[in-house]
CSV table of C-alpha atoms and ligand atoms in Angstrom, one decimal:
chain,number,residue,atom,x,y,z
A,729,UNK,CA,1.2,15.4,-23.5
A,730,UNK,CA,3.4,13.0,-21.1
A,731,UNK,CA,6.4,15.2,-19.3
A,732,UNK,CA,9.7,14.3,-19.7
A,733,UNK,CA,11.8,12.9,-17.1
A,734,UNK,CA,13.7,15.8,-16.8
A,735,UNK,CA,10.6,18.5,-16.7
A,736,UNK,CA,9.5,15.8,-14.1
A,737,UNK,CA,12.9,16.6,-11.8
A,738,UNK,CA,11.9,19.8,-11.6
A,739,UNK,CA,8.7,19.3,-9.7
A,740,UNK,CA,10.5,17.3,-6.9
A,741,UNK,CA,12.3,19.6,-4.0
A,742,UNK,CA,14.5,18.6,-0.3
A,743,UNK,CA,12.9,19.1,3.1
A,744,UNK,CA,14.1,22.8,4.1
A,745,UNK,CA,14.8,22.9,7.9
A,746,UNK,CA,18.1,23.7,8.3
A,747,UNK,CA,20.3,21.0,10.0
A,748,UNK,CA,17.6,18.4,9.7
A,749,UNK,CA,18.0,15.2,7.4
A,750,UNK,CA,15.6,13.0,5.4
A,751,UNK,CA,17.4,9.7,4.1
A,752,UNK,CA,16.0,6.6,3.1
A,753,UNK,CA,17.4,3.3,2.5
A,754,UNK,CA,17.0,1.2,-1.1
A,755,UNK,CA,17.7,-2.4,-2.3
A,756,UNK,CA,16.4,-5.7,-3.1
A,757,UNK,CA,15.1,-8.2,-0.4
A,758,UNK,CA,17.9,-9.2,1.9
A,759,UNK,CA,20.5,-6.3,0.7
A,760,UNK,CA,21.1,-4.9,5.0
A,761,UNK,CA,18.7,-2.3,4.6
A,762,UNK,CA,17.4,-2.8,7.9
A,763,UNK,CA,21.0,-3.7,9.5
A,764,UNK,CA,22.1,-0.5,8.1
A,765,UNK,CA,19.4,1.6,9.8
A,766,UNK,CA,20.3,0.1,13.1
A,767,UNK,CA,24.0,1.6,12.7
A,768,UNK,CA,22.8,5.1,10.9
A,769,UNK,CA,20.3,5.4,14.2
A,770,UNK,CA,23.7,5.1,16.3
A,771,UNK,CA,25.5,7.4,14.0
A,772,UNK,CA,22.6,9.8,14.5
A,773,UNK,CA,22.0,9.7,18.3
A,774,UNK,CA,25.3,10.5,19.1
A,775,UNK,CA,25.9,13.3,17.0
A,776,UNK,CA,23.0,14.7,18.8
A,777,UNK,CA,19.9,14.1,16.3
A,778,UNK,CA,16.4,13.9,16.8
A,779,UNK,CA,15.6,10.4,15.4
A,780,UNK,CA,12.6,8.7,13.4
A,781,UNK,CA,12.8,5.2,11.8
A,782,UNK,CA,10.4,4.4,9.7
A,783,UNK,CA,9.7,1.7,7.0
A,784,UNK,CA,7.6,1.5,4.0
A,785,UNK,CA,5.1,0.4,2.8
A,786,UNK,CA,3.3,0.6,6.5
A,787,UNK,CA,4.7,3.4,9.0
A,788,UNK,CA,0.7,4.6,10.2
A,789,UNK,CA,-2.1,3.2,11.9
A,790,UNK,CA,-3.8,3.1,8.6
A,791,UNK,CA,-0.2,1.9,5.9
A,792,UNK,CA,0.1,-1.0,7.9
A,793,UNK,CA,-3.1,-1.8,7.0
A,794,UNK,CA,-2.3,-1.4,3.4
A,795,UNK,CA,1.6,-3.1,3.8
A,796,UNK,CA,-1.1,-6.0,5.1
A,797,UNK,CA,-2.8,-6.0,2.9
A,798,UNK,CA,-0.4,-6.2,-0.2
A,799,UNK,CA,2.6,-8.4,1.1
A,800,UNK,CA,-0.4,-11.2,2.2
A,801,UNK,CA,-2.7,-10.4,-0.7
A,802,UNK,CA,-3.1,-13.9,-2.6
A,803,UNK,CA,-4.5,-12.2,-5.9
A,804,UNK,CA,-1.8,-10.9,-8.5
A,805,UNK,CA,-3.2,-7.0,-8.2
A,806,UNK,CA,-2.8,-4.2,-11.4
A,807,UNK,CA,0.0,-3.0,-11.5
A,808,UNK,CA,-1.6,0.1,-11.3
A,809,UNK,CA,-3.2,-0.6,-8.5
A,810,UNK,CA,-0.1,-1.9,-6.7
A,811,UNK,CA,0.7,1.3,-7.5
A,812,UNK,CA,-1.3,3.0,-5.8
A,813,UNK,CA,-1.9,1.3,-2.8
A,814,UNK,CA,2.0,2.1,-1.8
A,815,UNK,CA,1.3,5.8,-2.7
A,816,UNK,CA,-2.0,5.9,-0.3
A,817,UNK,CA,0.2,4.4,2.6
A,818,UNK,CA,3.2,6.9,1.7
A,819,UNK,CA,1.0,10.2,1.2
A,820,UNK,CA,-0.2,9.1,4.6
A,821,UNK,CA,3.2,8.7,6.0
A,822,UNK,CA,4.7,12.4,5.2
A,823,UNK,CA,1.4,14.3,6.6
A,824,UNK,CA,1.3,12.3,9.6
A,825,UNK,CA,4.4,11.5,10.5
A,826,UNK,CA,7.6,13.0,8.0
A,827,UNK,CA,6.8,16.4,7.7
A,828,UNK,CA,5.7,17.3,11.4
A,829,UNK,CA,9.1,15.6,12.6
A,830,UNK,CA,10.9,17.1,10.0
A,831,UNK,CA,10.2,21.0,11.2
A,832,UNK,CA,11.8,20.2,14.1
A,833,UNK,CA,15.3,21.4,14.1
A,834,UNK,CA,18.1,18.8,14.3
A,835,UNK,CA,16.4,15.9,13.2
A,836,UNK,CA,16.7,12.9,11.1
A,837,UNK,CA,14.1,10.6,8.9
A,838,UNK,CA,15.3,7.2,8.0
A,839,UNK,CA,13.0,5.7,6.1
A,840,UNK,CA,13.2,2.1,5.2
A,841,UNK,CA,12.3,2.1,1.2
A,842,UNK,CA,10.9,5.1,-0.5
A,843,UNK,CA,10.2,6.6,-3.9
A,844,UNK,CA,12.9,4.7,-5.5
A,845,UNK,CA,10.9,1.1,-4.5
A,846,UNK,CA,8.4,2.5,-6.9
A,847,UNK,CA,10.2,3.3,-9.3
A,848,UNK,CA,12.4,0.0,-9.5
A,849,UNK,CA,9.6,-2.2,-8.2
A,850,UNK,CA,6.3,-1.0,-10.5
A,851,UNK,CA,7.8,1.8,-12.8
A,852,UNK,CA,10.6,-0.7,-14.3
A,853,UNK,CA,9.5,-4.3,-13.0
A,854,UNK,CA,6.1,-4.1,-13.3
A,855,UNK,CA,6.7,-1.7,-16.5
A,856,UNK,CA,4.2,1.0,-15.7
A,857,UNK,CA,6.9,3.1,-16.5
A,858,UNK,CA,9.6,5.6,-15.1
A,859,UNK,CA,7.3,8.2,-16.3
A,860,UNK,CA,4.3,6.8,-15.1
A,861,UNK,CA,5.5,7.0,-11.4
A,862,UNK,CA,7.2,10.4,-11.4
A,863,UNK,CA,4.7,11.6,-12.5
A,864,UNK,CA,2.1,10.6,-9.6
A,865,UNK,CA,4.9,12.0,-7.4
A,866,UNK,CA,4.8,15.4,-8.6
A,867,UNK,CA,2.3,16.6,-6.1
A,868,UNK,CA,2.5,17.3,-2.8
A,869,UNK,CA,3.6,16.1,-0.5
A,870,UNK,CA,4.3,13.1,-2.5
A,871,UNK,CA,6.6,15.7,-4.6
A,872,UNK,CA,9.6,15.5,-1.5
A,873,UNK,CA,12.8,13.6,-1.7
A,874,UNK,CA,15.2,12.8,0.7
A,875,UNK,CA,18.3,14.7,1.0
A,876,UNK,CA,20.4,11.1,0.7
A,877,UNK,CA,19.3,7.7,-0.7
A,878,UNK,CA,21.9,4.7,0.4
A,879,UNK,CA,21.6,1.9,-2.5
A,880,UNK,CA,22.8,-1.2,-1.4
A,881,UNK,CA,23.6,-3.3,-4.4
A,882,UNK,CA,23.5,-6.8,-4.2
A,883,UNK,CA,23.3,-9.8,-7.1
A,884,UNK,CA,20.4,-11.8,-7.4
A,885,UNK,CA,22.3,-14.6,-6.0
A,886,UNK,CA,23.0,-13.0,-2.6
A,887,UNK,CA,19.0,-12.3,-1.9
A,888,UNK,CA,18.1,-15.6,-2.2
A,889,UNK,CA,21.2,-16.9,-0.3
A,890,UNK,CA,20.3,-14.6,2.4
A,891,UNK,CA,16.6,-14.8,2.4
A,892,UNK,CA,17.0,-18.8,2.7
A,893,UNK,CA,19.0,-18.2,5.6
A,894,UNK,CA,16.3,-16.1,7.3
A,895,UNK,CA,14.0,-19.0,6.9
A,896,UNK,CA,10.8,-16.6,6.9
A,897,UNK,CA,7.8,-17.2,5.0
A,898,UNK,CA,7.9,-15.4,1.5
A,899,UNK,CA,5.5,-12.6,1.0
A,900,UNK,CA,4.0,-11.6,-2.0
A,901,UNK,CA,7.3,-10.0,-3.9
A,902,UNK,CA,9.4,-12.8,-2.4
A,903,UNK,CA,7.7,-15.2,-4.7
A,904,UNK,CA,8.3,-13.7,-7.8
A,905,UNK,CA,10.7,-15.5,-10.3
A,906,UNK,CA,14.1,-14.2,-10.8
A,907,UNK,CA,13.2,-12.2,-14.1
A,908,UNK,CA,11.4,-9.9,-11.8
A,909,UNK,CA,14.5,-9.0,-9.2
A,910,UNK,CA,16.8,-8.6,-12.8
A,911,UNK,CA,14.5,-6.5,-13.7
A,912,UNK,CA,14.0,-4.8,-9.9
A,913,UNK,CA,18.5,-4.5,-10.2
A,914,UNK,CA,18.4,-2.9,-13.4
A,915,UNK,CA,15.7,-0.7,-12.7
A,916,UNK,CA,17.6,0.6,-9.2
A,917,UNK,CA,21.1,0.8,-11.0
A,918,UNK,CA,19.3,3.1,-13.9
A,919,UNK,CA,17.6,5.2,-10.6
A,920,UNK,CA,20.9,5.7,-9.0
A,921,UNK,CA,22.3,6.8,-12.8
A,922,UNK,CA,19.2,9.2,-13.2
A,923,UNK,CA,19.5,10.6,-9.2
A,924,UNK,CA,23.1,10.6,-9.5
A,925,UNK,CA,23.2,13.5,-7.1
A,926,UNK,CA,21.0,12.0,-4.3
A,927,UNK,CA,21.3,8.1,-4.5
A,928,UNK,CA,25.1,6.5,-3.3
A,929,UNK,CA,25.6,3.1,-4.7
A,930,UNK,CA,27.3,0.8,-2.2
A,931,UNK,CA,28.4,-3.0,-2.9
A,932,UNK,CA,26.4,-4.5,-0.2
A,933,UNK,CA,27.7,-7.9,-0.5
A,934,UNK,CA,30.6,-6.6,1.5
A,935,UNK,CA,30.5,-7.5,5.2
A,936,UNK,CA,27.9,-4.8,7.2
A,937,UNK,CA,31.0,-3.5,8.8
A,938,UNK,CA,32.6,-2.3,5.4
A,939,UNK,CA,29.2,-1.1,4.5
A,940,UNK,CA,28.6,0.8,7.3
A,941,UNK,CA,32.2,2.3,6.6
A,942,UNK,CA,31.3,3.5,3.2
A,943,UNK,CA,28.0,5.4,4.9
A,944,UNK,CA,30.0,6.8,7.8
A,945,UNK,CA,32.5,8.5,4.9
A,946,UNK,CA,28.9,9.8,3.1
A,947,UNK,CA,28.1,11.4,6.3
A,948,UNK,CA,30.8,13.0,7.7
A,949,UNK,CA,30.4,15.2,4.1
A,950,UNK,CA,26.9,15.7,4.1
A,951,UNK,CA,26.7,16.6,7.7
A,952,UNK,CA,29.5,19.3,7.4
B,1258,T5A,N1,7.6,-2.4,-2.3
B,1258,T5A,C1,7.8,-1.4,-1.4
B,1258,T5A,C2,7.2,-2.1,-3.6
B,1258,T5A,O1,7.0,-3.0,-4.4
B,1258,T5A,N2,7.0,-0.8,-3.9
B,1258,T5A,C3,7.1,0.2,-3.0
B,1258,T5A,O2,6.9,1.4,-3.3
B,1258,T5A,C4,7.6,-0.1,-1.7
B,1258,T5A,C5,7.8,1.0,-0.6
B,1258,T5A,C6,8.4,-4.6,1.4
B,1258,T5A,C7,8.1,-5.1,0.0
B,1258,T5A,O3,7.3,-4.1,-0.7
B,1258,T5A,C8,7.9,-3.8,-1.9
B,1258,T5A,C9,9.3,-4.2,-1.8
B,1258,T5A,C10,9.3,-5.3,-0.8
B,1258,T5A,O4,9.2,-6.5,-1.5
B,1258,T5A,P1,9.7,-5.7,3.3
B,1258,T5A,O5,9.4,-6.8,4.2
B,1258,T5A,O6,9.8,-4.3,4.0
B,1258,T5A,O7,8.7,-5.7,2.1
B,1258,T5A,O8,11.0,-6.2,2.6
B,1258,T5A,P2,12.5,-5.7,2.6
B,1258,T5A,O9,12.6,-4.3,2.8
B,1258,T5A,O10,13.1,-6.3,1.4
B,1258,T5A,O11,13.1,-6.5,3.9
B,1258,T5A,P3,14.3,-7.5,4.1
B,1258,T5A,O12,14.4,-7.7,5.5
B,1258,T5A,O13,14.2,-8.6,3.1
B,1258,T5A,O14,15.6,-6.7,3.6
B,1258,T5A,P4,16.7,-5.9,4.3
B,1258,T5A,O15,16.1,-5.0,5.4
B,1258,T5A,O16,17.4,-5.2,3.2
B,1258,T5A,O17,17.7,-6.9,4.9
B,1258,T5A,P5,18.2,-7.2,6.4
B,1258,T5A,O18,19.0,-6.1,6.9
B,1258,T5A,O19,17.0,-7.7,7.2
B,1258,T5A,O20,19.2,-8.4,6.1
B,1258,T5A,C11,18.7,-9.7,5.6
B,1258,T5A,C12,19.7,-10.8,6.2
B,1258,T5A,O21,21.0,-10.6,5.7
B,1258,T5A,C13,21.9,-10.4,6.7
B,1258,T5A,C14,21.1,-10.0,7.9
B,1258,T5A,O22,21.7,-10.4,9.1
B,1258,T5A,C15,19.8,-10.8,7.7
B,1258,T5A,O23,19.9,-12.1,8.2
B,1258,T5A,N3,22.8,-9.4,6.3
B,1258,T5A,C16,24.1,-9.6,5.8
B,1258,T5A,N4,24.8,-10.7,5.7
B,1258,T5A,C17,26.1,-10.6,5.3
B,1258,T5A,N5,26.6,-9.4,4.9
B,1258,T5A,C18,25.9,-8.2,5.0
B,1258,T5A,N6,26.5,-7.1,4.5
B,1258,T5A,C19,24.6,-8.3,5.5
B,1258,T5A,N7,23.6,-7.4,5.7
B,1258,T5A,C20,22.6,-8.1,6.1
């Protein structure tokens, strides 16, 4: 018999060293994750924090094989599969890299994308299921969640506005049709309702500036 989503919460738990940080950035293609991280490092660094960036999928020697290997893979995988080709390159990440850095005291883990990518990404818009993916998660270490989860929200309208400006070549989720990112939205926005205590919702289609404003106020809490 399937767990519920609730009995599922319970098998997830927060890196324990005190005064060190695991926080990881969410939203759909062009929403500032990666501006955002440049200003969170700052924040970091001069309050004194041990720092690690890292993105997913990719992060190893052996994920950014895999983040290769999906973002340029020309064949439509399973979505099962997809599945579990971003949970091979994340497993990977926390025993190499996560959970050494994190039993260091006063230190921080920003990770670019996370457990909420898979949820919103193949749980909702590749309809494995909610379910389906907390349920792969529930074992260690794939079982730990960061202590904060910034969601920056941004319409559909606003990715492709910014993407188009970037000008790069689009990788394998950038070519999906817009019924996939509705899909991806709705599936984050129901996340950020379910992980009401971990995941902040912030209107990213504010300037970065008023973005970074809203994270600074987060922090100065969580950090007390
Ligand atoms: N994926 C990943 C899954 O399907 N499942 C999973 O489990 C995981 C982990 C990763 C892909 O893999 C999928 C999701 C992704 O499709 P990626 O290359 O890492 O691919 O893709 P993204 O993380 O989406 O990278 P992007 O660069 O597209 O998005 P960012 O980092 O959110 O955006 P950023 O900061 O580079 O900004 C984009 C542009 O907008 C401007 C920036 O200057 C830049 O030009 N900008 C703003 N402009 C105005 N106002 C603001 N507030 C702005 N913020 C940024």
């Amino acid at each position: 018999m399937k767990n519920s989503i609730s009995e599922l919460k319970t098998f997830y738990r927060s890196p324990v060293t005190p005064g060190s940080y695991f926080i990881s950035l969410e939203g759909i293609e062009g929403s500032g994750k990666s501006t955002q991280i440049k200003h969170l490092e700052t924040m970091f660094s001069d309050r004194g924090y041990r720092v690690l960036t890292l993105r997913e999928p990719g992060g190893t020697e052996f994920g950014e094989k895999l983040r290769e290997a999906i973002l340029k893979s020309t064949t439509p995988l399973h979505p099962l599969a997809e599945c579990h080709l971003f949970l091979a390159s994340r497993a990977q990440l926390l025993k190499e890299k996560i959970l050494p850095f994190l039993l260091q005291p006063k230190s921080v883990v920003i990770l670019d994308r996370y457990l909420d990518s898979t949820l919103a990404y193949q749980g909702k818009a590749r309809k494995l299921g909610i379910e389906t993916v907390l349920e792969l998660h529930r074992h260690e270490p794939l079982n730990l969640i960061p202590h904060r989860t910034y969601f920056l929200d941004i319409p559909l309208e606003l990715s492709y506005d910014r993407q188009l400006k970037r000008g790069s070549v689009k990788d394998y989720f950038e070519s999906e049709k817009s019924e996939f990112y509705s899909h991806l939205i709705e599936g984050y926005r129901e996340m950020a309702k379910l992980f009401s205590d971990r995941i902040l919702t912030i209107d990213a289609s504010q300037t970065p500036e008023q973005v970074s404003k809203v994270i600074d106020q987060d922090l100065d809490n969580l950090l007390k």
